[in-house]
């Protein structure tokens, strides 16, 4: 079993144990205000990743940035927790260190269910395995409380490329080893690792260009600085009709409800190629079962609400309505695919916004 898979297996085991042990904790929950730590900057992870400096180009593009998906998800969780509780719910933004700063705060908090973390696959799987020197251990420090949504990625190319399918893109790239660049929102981002997976699965030799955010990477694609990128759907959705881009496919198991005409990459000649980010709520390890059960039931109900589902679909997210254990099992199985990609791309950790 790989290290990444072991991480997810133990998280799943702790989550299941907490659910079973829920009735064994006699204290009422919640017993005081609940704090949710958001480890992302105001613009959100889709908009900017890993830079404290803002360029004039970024400021111009950011005027048209989509809503911060992390904030939307956090507000959904807040409303869910407030239902049936007389205590307030506080959102505390702690960006930095590619989300590791906020994660460390929660990992060191009291395990009473009153401090939670809004986390993504980057926080729980990628960062601890990609960056050397990350100080928290997902296995030891966290328990999954509730999944929220998955985030599909789309393969975009510059409109000037003479390709209109993934297979034609691969055919165009192979005789140009080391000559073509692909962009991402930053080192260690899901888009970066999707590009590395694409390179491994197809045998093409493309060069990664790391930008200071997803919008900067899109700008680089539009201007021809890079020729392709795997873009998070919430980021790309407002620009899919742009004359600067061509959409070759969506990297999910199935087509997205708002884009039924866009085929999956598996349908388009890349069988087995699936890339999705995900978001969930985590608590410190050893959080009492009664707290995790209480939270899971209310958050799951909120995500299943038709109005919430419509809102998340509109943002380019796919709400998760499967049971906790089923989603954790899915993450566990996906981790096998990412383990060699993440490890092969490892780099020293440097503190940065995420």
Coordinates of C-alpha atoms in Angstrom, one line a residue:
X1 CA 0.0 0.0 0.0
X2 CA 1.4 3.4 -1.0
X3 CA 2.0 6.2 1.6
X4 CA -0.8 8.3 0.0
X5 CA -3.2 5.4 0.0
X6 CA -2.4 4.6 3.7
X7 CA -3.2 8.2 4.6
X8 CA -6.6 8.0 3.1
X9 CA -7.3 4.5 4.5
X10 CA -6.5 5.7 8.1
X11 CA -8.6 8.8 7.6
X12 CA -11.5 6.6 6.5
X13 CA -11.0 4.3 9.5
X14 CA -11.1 7.2 11.9
X15 CA -14.2 8.6 10.3
X16 CA -16.0 5.3 10.5
X17 CA -14.9 4.8 14.1
X18 CA -16.1 8.2 15.0
X19 CA -19.5 7.5 13.5
X20 CA -19.9 4.3 15.4
X21 CA -18.7 5.8 18.6
X22 CA -21.1 8.8 18.4
X23 CA -23.5 7.7 21.1
X24 CA -20.7 7.1 23.5
X25 CA -20.0 10.8 24.1
X26 CA -22.4 12.3 26.6
X27 CA -21.6 15.9 26.2
X28 CA -24.0 18.0 24.2
X29 CA -22.8 19.3 20.8
X30 CA -22.3 22.1 20.0
X31 CA -21.5 23.4 23.4
X32 CA -20.0 26.7 22.3
X33 CA -19.4 28.7 19.0
X34 CA -17.9 26.7 16.1
X35 CA -15.0 28.1 14.2
X36 CA -14.3 27.1 10.5
X37 CA -10.8 27.8 9.3
X38 CA -10.6 28.8 5.6
X39 CA -6.9 28.3 4.5
X40 CA -7.4 30.3 1.3
X41 CA -7.0 34.0 0.5
X42 CA -10.0 36.2 -0.2
X43 CA -9.8 35.5 -4.0
X44 CA -10.0 31.8 -3.4
X45 CA -7.8 28.9 -4.6
X46 CA -9.2 29.0 -8.1
X47 CA -8.2 32.6 -8.6
X48 CA -4.8 32.9 -7.1
X49 CA -2.4 30.3 -5.7
X50 CA 0.9 31.1 -4.0
X51 CA 1.9 34.7 -4.4
X52 CA 1.9 37.7 -2.2
X53 CA 2.6 40.1 -5.1
X54 CA -0.1 41.3 -7.5
X55 CA 0.8 42.3 -11.0
X56 CA -1.0 44.9 -13.0
X57 CA -2.2 42.0 -15.3
X58 CA -3.7 40.1 -12.4
X59 CA -5.5 43.2 -11.1
X60 CA -7.1 43.7 -14.5
X61 CA -8.2 40.2 -14.9
X62 CA -9.4 39.8 -11.3
X63 CA -12.1 42.4 -11.9
X64 CA -13.9 39.6 -13.7
X65 CA -13.0 36.7 -11.4
X66 CA -15.6 34.1 -10.5
X67 CA -16.8 33.9 -6.9
X68 CA -14.4 32.3 -4.5
X69 CA -15.7 28.8 -4.3
X70 CA -14.1 28.2 -0.9
X71 CA -16.2 31.0 0.5
X72 CA -19.4 29.7 -1.1
X73 CA -18.7 26.2 0.4
X74 CA -17.9 27.7 3.8
X75 CA -21.1 29.7 3.9
X76 CA -23.0 26.5 3.1
X77 CA -21.4 24.7 6.0
X78 CA -22.1 27.7 8.3
X79 CA -25.8 27.6 7.5
X80 CA -25.9 23.9 8.0
X81 CA -24.3 24.1 11.5
X82 CA -26.5 27.0 12.5
X83 CA -29.6 24.9 11.8
X84 CA -30.8 23.6 15.2
X85 CA -28.0 25.3 17.2
X86 CA -28.1 28.4 19.4
X87 CA -24.4 29.0 19.0
X88 CA -22.7 31.2 16.4
X89 CA -20.4 29.9 13.6
X90 CA -17.3 32.0 12.9
X91 CA -15.3 31.9 9.7
X92 CA -11.6 32.6 10.2
X93 CA -9.4 33.1 7.2
X94 CA -5.9 31.8 7.6
X95 CA -4.1 31.8 4.2
X96 CA -0.5 30.9 3.7
X97 CA 1.8 28.0 3.1
X98 CA -0.3 26.5 0.3
X99 CA -3.1 26.1 2.8
X100 CA -0.8 24.4 5.4
X101 CA -0.9 27.3 7.8
X102 CA -4.6 27.0 8.4
X103 CA -4.3 23.2 8.5
X104 CA -1.7 23.4 11.2
X105 CA -4.0 25.7 13.3
X106 CA -6.8 23.1 13.2
X107 CA -4.4 20.2 13.7
X108 CA -3.2 21.8 17.0
X109 CA -6.7 22.8 18.2
X110 CA -8.7 21.0 20.9
X111 CA -10.4 17.9 19.5
X112 CA -13.9 18.8 20.6
X113 CA -15.5 19.5 17.3
X114 CA -15.6 23.3 17.7
X115 CA -12.7 24.0 15.3
X116 CA -13.0 22.7 11.8
X117 CA -11.1 23.0 8.5
X118 CA -12.4 23.5 5.0
X119 CA -9.9 21.5 3.1
X120 CA -9.2 20.3 -0.4
X121 CA -7.3 17.4 -1.9
X122 CA -4.3 19.7 -2.1
X123 CA -4.4 20.2 1.7
X124 CA -4.9 16.6 2.6
X125 CA -3.1 14.6 -0.1
X126 CA -0.9 16.7 -2.4
X127 CA 0.9 19.2 -0.1
X128 CA 2.1 16.7 2.5
X129 CA 3.5 14.5 -0.2
X130 CA 4.6 17.1 -2.7
X131 CA 6.4 19.6 -0.4
X132 CA 9.2 18.5 1.9
X133 CA 8.9 20.0 5.4
X134 CA 5.1 20.2 5.8
X135 CA 4.6 19.9 9.6
X136 CA 1.2 18.1 9.8
X137 CA 0.4 14.5 9.1
X138 CA -3.1 13.9 7.6
X139 CA -3.2 10.4 9.1
X140 CA -2.4 11.5 12.6
X141 CA -4.0 15.0 12.8
X142 CA -7.3 14.9 11.0
X143 CA -10.6 13.1 10.6
X144 CA -13.0 13.5 7.7
X145 CA -16.3 15.0 8.8
X146 CA -18.2 15.5 5.5
X147 CA -17.5 15.7 1.8
X148 CA -18.8 18.9 0.0
X149 CA -18.1 18.9 -3.7
X150 CA -15.8 17.7 -6.4
X151 CA -14.3 20.2 -8.9
X152 CA -13.8 19.0 -12.5
X153 CA -11.0 20.1 -14.7
X154 CA -11.1 20.8 -18.4
X155 CA -8.3 20.5 -21.0
X156 CA -7.9 23.9 -22.8
X157 CA -5.6 24.7 -25.6
X158 CA -4.8 28.0 -27.3
X159 CA -7.2 28.5 -30.3
X160 CA -4.2 28.8 -32.6
X161 CA -3.3 25.2 -32.2
X162 CA -4.2 23.0 -35.2
X163 CA -6.0 20.4 -33.0
X164 CA -9.6 19.8 -31.9
X165 CA -9.3 16.5 -30.0
X166 CA -7.0 15.2 -27.3
X167 CA -5.7 12.5 -29.7
X168 CA -4.8 15.1 -32.2
X169 CA -3.1 17.2 -29.5
X170 CA -1.0 14.2 -28.5
X171 CA -0.1 13.6 -32.1
X172 CA 0.9 17.3 -32.5
X173 CA 3.0 17.3 -29.3
X174 CA 5.0 14.1 -29.8
X175 CA 7.3 15.5 -32.7
X176 CA 8.0 18.6 -30.6
X177 CA 9.6 17.3 -27.4
X178 CA 10.5 20.0 -24.9
X179 CA 9.3 22.7 -27.2
X180 CA 5.7 23.2 -25.9
X181 CA 4.7 24.6 -22.6
X182 CA 1.6 23.9 -20.4
X183 CA 0.5 26.3 -17.7
X184 CA -0.9 25.9 -14.2
X185 CA -1.9 28.0 -11.2
X186 CA 1.2 27.0 -9.3
X187 CA 3.6 24.3 -8.4
X188 CA 1.8 21.4 -6.7
X189 CA -1.6 22.6 -7.8
X190 CA -4.1 20.0 -9.1
X191 CA -3.7 21.5 -12.6
X192 CA 0.1 21.1 -12.4
X193 CA -0.2 17.4 -11.4
X194 CA -2.9 16.9 -14.1
X195 CA -0.4 18.0 -16.7
X196 CA 2.2 15.6 -15.3
X197 CA -0.3 12.8 -15.4
X198 CA -1.1 13.7 -19.0
X199 CA 2.6 13.7 -19.8
X200 CA 3.1 10.3 -18.2
X201 CA 0.1 8.6 -19.8
X202 CA 0.6 9.9 -23.3
X203 CA 4.4 9.9 -23.5
X204 CA 4.6 13.6 -24.6
X205 CA 7.4 15.9 -23.5
X206 CA 5.8 19.2 -22.4
X207 CA 7.3 21.8 -20.1
X208 CA 5.5 23.1 -17.0
X209 CA 5.1 26.9 -16.5
X210 CA 4.0 27.9 -13.0
X211 CA 1.9 31.0 -12.8
X212 CA 0.8 33.1 -9.8
X213 CA -2.7 31.9 -10.1
X214 CA -5.3 30.3 -12.3
X215 CA -6.3 33.6 -13.9
X216 CA -2.7 34.4 -14.7
X217 CA -2.3 31.0 -16.3
X218 CA -5.5 31.6 -18.4
X219 CA -4.0 34.9 -19.5
X220 CA -0.8 33.1 -20.5
X221 CA -2.8 30.6 -22.5
X222 CA -4.8 33.3 -24.3
X223 CA -1.6 35.2 -25.2
X224 CA 0.3 32.1 -26.4
X225 CA 2.9 32.0 -23.5
X226 CA 1.7 28.4 -23.0
X227 CA -0.2 26.2 -25.4
X228 CA -2.4 24.1 -23.1
X229 CA -3.5 23.8 -19.5
X230 CA -5.8 21.8 -17.3
X231 CA -8.1 24.4 -15.8
X232 CA -10.5 24.1 -12.9
X233 CA -14.0 24.3 -14.2
X234 CA -15.1 27.1 -11.8
X235 CA -12.2 29.2 -13.2
X236 CA -12.7 28.3 -16.9
X237 CA -16.5 28.3 -17.0
X238 CA -16.9 32.1 -17.8
X239 CA -14.3 31.9 -20.5
X240 CA -15.2 28.7 -22.4
X241 CA -16.8 30.7 -25.2
X242 CA -13.8 32.9 -25.6
X243 CA -12.2 33.0 -29.1
X244 CA -8.8 32.5 -27.4
X245 CA -9.5 29.0 -26.2
X246 CA -10.6 25.6 -27.4
X247 CA -12.0 23.0 -25.0
X248 CA -10.9 19.5 -25.9
X249 CA -12.6 17.7 -23.0
X250 CA -13.5 17.4 -19.4
X251 CA -11.3 15.3 -17.1
X252 CA -14.1 13.6 -15.1
X253 CA -15.7 10.2 -15.1
X254 CA -18.8 11.6 -16.7
X255 CA -19.9 14.7 -18.5
X256 CA -20.8 17.8 -16.5
X257 CA -24.5 18.7 -16.2
X258 CA -24.0 22.3 -17.5
X259 CA -21.7 21.2 -20.4
X260 CA -23.4 18.1 -21.9
X261 CA -21.8 18.8 -25.3
X262 CA -18.2 18.6 -23.9
X263 CA -17.0 14.9 -23.9
X264 CA -14.9 13.4 -21.3
X265 CA -11.2 12.8 -22.0
X266 CA -11.8 9.1 -21.6
X267 CA -14.4 9.3 -24.4
X268 CA -12.0 11.3 -26.5
X269 CA -9.2 8.8 -26.7
X270 CA -7.5 9.0 -23.2
X271 CA -9.1 6.1 -21.3
X272 CA -8.5 6.2 -17.6
X273 CA -7.6 9.9 -17.5
X274 CA -9.7 11.4 -14.7
X275 CA -8.7 14.5 -12.7
X276 CA -11.0 16.1 -10.1
X277 CA -10.2 18.2 -7.1
X278 CA -12.5 17.9 -4.1
X279 CA -13.5 19.8 -0.9
X280 CA -14.5 18.5 2.5
X281 CA -14.8 19.5 6.1
X282 CA -12.2 18.0 8.5
X283 CA -11.8 18.1 12.3
X284 CA -8.8 17.4 14.6
X285 CA -8.1 13.7 15.2
X286 CA -9.8 12.2 18.2
X287 CA -12.8 14.5 17.8
X288 CA -15.7 12.8 19.7
X289 CA -18.0 10.7 17.5
X290 CA -21.1 12.6 18.7
X291 CA -19.7 15.8 17.2
X292 CA -18.7 14.3 13.9
X293 CA -22.1 12.5 13.5
X294 CA -24.0 15.8 14.3
X295 CA -21.9 17.7 11.8
X296 CA -22.1 15.1 9.1
X297 CA -25.8 14.8 9.2
X298 CA -26.4 18.5 8.9
X299 CA -23.8 19.2 6.3
X300 CA -25.0 16.3 4.1
X301 CA -28.5 17.5 4.3
X302 CA -27.4 21.0 3.3
X303 CA -25.5 19.7 0.3
X304 CA -28.5 17.6 -0.8
X305 CA -30.8 20.6 -0.8
X306 CA -31.9 21.4 -4.4
X307 CA -31.2 25.1 -4.1
X308 CA -27.6 24.4 -2.9
X309 CA -27.0 21.8 -5.6
X310 CA -28.2 24.4 -8.2
X311 CA -25.8 27.0 -6.8
X312 CA -22.8 24.7 -6.8
X313 CA -23.5 23.4 -10.3
X314 CA -23.7 27.0 -11.5
X315 CA -20.2 27.6 -10.1
X316 CA -18.8 24.5 -11.9
X317 CA -18.8 22.3 -8.9
X318 CA -20.4 18.9 -8.5
X319 CA -22.1 18.5 -5.1
X320 CA -21.2 15.3 -3.2
X321 CA -24.3 13.5 -1.9
X322 CA -22.9 10.0 -1.3
X323 CA -22.3 8.7 2.2
X324 CA -19.1 9.6 4.0
X325 CA -17.5 6.2 3.8
X326 CA -18.3 5.8 0.1
X327 CA -16.6 9.1 -0.7
X328 CA -13.6 8.3 1.4
X329 CA -13.2 5.0 -0.4
X330 CA -13.3 6.8 -3.7
X331 CA -10.5 9.2 -2.5
X332 CA -8.5 6.2 -1.3
X333 CA -8.7 4.5 -4.7
X334 CA -7.8 7.7 -6.5
X335 CA -4.7 8.2 -4.4
X336 CA -2.9 5.2 -6.1
X337 CA -3.0 7.1 -9.3
X338 CA -1.6 10.3 -7.8
X339 CA 1.1 8.8 -5.6
X340 CA 3.8 8.3 -8.3
X341 CA 2.9 11.7 -9.9
X342 CA 3.2 13.6 -6.7
X343 CA 6.4 12.0 -5.5
X344 CA 8.1 12.4 -8.8
X345 CA 7.5 16.1 -8.7
X346 CA 8.4 16.8 -5.1
X347 CA 10.1 20.0 -4.2
X348 CA 11.3 21.8 -1.0
X349 CA 8.5 23.5 0.9
X350 CA 8.4 27.3 0.8
X351 CA 5.8 29.3 2.7
X352 CA 3.3 31.0 0.3
X353 CA -0.3 31.9 0.1
X354 CA -2.6 29.3 -1.4

